[in-house]
Short mmCIF file of N, CA and C in Angstrom, two decimals:
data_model
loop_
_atom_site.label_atom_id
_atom_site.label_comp_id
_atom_site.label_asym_id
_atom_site.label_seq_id
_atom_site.Cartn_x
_atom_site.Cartn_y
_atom_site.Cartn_z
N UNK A 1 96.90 78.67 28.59
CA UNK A 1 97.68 79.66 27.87
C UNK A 1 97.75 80.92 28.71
N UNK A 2 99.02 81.64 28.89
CA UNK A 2 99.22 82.92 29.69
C UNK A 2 98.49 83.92 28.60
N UNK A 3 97.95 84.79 29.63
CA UNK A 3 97.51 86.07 29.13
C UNK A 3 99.13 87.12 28.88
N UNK A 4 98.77 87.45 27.75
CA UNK A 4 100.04 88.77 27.51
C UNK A 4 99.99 89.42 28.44
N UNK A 5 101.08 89.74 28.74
CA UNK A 5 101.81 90.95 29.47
C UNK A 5 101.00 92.36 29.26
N UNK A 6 100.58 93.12 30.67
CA UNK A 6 100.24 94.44 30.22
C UNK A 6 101.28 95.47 30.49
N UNK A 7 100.78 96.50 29.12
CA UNK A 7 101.93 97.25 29.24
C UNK A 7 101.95 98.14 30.65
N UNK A 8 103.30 98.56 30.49
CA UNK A 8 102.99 99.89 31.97
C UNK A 8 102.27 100.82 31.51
N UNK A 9 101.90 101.41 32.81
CA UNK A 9 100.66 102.69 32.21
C UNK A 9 101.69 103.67 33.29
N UNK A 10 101.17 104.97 32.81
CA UNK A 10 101.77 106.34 33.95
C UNK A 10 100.41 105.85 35.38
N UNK A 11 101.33 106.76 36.70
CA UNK A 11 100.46 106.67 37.22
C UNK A 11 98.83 107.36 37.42
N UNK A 12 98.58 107.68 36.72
CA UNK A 12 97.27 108.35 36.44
C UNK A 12 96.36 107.48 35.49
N UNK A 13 96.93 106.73 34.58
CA UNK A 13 96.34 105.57 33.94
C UNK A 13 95.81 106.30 32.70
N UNK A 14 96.51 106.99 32.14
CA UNK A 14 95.67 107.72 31.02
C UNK A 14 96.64 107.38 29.69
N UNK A 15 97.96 106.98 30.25
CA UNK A 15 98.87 106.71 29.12
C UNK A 15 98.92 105.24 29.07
N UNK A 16 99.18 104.46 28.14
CA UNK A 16 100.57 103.35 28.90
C UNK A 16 101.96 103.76 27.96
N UNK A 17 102.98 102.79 28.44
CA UNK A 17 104.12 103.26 27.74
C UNK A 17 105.04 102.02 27.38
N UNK A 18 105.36 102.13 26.05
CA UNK A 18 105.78 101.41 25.36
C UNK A 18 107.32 101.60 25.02
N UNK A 19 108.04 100.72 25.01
CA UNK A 19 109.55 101.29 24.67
C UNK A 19 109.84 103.01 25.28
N UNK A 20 109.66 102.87 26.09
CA UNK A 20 109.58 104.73 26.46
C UNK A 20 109.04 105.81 26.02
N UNK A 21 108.25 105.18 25.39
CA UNK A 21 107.02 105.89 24.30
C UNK A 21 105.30 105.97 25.04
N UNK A 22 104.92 107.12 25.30
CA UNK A 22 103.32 107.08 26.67
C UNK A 22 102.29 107.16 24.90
N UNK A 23 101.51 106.23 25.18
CA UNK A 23 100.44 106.28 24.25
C UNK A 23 99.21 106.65 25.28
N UNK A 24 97.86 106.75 24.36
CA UNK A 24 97.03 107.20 25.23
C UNK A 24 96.15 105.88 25.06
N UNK A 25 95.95 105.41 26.40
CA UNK A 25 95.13 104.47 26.71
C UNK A 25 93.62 104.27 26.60
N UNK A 26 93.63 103.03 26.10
CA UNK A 26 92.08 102.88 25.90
C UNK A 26 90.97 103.25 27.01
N UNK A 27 90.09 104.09 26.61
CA UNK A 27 88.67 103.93 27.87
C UNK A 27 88.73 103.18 28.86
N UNK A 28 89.12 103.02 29.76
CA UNK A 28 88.60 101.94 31.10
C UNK A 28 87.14 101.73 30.84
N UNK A 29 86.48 102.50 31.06
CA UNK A 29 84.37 102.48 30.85
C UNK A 29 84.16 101.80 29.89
N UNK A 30 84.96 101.50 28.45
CA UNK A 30 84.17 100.43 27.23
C UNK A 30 84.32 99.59 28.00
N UNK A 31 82.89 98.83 27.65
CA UNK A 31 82.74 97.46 28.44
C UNK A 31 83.53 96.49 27.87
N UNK A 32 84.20 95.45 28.30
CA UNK A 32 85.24 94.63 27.55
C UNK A 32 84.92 94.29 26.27
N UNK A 33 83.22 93.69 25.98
CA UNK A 33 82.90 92.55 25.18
C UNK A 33 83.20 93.86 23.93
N UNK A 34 82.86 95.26 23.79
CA UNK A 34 82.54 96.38 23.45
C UNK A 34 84.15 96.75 22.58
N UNK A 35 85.33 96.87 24.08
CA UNK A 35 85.96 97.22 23.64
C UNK A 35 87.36 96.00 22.61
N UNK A 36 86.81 94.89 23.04
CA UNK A 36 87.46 93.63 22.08
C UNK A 36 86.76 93.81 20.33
N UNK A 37 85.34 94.06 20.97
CA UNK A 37 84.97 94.13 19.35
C UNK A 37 85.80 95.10 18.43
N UNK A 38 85.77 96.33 18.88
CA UNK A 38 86.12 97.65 18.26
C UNK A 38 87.61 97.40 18.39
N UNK A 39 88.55 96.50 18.90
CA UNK A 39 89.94 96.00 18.73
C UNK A 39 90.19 95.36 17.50
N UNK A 40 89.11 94.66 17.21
CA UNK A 40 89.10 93.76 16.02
C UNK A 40 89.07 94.30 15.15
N UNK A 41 88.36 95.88 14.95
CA UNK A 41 87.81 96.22 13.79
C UNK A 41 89.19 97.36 13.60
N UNK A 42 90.22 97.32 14.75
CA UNK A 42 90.57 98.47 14.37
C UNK A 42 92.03 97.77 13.51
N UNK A 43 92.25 96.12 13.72
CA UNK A 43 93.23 95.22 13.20
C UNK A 43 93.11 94.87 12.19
N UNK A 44 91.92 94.27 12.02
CA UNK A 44 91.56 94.67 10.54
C UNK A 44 91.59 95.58 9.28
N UNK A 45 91.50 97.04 10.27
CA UNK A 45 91.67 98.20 9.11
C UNK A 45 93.15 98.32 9.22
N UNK A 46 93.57 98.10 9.98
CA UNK A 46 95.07 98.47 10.10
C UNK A 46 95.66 97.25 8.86
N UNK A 47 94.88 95.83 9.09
CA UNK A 47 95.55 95.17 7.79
C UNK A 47 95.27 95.32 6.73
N UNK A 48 94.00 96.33 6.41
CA UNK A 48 93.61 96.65 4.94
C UNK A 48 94.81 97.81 4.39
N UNK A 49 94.89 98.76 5.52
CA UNK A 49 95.94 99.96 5.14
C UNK A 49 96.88 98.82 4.71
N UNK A 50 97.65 98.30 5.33
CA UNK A 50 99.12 97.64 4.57
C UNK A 50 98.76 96.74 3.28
N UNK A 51 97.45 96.24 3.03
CA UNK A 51 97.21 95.45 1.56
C UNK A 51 96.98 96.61 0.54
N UNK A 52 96.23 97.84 1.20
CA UNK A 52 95.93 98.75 0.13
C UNK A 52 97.59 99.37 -0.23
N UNK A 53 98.35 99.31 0.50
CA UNK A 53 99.61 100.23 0.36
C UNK A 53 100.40 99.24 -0.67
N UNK A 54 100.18 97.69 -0.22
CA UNK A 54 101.25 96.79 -0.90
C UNK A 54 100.56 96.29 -2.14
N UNK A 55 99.51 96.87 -2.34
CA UNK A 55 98.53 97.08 -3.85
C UNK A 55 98.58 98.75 -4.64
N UNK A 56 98.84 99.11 -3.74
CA UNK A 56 99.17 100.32 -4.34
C UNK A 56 98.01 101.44 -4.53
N UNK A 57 96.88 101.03 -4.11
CA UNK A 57 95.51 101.62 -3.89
C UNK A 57 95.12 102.69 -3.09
N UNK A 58 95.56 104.00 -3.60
CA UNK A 58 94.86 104.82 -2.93
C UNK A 58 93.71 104.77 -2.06
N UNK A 59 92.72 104.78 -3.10
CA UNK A 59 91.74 104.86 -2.89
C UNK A 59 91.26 103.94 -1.35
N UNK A 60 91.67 102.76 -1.83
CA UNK A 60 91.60 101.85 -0.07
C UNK A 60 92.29 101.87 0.58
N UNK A 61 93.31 102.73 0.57
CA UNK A 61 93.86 103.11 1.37
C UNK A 61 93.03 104.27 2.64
N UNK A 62 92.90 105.25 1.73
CA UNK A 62 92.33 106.13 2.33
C UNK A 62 91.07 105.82 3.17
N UNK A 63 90.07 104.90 2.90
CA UNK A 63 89.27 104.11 3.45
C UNK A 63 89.47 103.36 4.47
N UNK A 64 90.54 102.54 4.60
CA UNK A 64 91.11 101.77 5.58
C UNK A 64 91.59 102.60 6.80
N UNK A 65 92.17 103.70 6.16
CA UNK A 65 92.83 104.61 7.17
C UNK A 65 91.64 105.61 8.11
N UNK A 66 90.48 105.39 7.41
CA UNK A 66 89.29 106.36 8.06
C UNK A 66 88.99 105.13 8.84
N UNK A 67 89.01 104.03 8.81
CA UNK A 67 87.98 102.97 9.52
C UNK A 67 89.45 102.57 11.18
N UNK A 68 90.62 102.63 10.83
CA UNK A 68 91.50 102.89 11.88
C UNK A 68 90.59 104.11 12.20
N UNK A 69 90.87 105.38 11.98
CA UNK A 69 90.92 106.19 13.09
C UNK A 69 89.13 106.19 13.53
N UNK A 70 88.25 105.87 13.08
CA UNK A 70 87.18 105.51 14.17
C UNK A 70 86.85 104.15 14.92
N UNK A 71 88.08 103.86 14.66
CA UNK A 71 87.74 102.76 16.31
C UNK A 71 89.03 103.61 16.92
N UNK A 72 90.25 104.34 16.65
CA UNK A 72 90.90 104.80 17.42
C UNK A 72 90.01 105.88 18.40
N UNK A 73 89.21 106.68 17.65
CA UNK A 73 88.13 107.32 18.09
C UNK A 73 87.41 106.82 19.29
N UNK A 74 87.01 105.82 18.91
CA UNK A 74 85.92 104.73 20.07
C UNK A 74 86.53 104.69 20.49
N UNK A 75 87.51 103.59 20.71
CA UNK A 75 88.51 103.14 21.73
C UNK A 75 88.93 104.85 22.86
N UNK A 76 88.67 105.96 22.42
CA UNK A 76 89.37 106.82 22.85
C UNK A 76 90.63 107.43 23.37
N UNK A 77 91.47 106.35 22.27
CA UNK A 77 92.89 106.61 22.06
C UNK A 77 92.62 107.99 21.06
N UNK A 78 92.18 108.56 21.03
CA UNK A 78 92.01 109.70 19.69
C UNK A 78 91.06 110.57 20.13
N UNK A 79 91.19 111.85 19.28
CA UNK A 79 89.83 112.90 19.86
C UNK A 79 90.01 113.49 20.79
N UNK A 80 89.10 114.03 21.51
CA UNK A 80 88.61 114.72 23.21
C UNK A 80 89.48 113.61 23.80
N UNK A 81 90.09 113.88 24.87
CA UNK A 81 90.79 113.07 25.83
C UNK A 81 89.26 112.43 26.83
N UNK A 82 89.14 111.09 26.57
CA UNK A 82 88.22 110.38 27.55
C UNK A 82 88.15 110.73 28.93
N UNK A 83 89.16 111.20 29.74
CA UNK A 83 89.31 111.86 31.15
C UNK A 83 89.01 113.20 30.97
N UNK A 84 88.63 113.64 29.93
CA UNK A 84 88.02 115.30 30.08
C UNK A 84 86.39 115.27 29.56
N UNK A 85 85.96 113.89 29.47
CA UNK A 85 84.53 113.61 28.61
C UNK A 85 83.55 113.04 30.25
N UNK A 86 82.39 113.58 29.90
CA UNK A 86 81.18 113.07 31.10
C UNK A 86 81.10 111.37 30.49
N UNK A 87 80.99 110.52 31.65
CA UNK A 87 80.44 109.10 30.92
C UNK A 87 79.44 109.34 30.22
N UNK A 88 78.76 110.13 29.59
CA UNK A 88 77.06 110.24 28.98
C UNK A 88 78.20 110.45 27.77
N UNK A 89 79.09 111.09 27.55
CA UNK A 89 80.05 111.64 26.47
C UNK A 89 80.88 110.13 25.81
N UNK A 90 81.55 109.33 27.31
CA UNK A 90 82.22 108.60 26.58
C UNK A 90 81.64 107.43 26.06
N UNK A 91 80.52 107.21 26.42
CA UNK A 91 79.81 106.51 25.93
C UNK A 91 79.16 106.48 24.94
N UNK A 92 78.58 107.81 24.37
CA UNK A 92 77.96 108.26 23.11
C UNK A 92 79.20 108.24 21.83
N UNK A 93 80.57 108.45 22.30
CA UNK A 93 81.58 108.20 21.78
C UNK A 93 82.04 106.64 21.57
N UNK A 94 82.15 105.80 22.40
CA UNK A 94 82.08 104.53 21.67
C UNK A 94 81.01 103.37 21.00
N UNK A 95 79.83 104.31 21.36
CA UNK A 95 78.59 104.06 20.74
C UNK A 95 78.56 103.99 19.68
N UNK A 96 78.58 105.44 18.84
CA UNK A 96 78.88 105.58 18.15
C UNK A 96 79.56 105.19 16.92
N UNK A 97 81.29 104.91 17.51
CA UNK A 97 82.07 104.54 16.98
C UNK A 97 81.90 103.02 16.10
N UNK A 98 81.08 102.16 17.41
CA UNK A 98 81.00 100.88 17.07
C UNK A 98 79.58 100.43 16.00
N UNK A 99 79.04 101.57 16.04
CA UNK A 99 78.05 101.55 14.90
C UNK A 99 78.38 101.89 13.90
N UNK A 100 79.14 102.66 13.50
CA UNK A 100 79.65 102.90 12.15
C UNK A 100 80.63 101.69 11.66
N UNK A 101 81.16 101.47 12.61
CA UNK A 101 82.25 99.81 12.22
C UNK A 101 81.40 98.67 12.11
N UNK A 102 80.17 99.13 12.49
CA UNK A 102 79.20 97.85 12.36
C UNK A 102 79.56 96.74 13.03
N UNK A 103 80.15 97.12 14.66
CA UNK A 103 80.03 96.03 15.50
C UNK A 103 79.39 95.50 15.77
N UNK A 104 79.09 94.57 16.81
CA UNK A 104 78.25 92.87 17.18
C UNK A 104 77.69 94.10 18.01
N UNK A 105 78.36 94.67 19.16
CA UNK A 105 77.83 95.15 20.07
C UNK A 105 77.54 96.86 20.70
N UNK A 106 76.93 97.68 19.85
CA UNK A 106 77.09 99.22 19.69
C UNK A 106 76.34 99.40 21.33
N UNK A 107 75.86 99.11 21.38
CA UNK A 107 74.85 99.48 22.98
C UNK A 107 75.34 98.71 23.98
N UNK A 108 76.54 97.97 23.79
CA UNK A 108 76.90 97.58 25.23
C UNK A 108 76.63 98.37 26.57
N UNK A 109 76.15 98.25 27.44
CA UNK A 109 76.50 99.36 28.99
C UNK A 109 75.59 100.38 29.28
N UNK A 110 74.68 100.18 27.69
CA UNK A 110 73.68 101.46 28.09
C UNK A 110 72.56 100.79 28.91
N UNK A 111 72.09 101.24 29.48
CA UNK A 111 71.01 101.27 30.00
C UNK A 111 68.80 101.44 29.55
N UNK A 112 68.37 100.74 29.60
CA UNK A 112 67.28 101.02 29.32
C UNK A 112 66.43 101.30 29.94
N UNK A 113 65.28 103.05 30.22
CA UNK A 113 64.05 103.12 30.95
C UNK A 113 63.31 102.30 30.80
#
């Protein structure tokens, strides 16, 4: 099976761009296994927002929509721009992120003394 197509990115790699549209690109530094998890979690909330909307549910709505924007967070499509963060930063940032989503893998990449 072919791997999808990647989108174009600017040359600086901080965007990619979509229909002529520059989004801000995921972390390069999340480690893959890291940043697939926190992909999952962010498809998921994204499909709860459209069940809470086509239920009519505030309330999970608003929930769904907080659990998108912290993996948008992690992912560092969101927030502090990841190219203006120390790796000790972007890392504590998708650390983070993936612990509150209650990923498989919150400590990917860190290191242990």
């Amino acid at each position: 099976m072919d791997s999808p197509a990647q989108p174009e990115r600017t040359p600086d790699g901080r965007y990619i761009v979509v229909n002529g549209r520059r989004w801000r690109a995921t972390d390069p530094e999340i480690p893959e296994n890291v940043a697939a998890d926190l992909r999952r979690h962010l498809m998921a909330a994204r499909r709860a927002v459209a069940a809470s909307r086509r239920n009519e549910d505030k309330a999970a709505e608003g929930l769904a929509r907080s659990r998108v924007h912290t993996a948008k967070v992690a992912l560092g499509e969101r927030g502090t721009p990841w190219w203006e963060q120390s790796i000790t930063e972007r890392r504590q940032r998708w650390e983070d992120g993936a612990i509150e989503l209650g990923t498989d893998q919150p400590d990917a990449g860190r290191t242990t003394p």
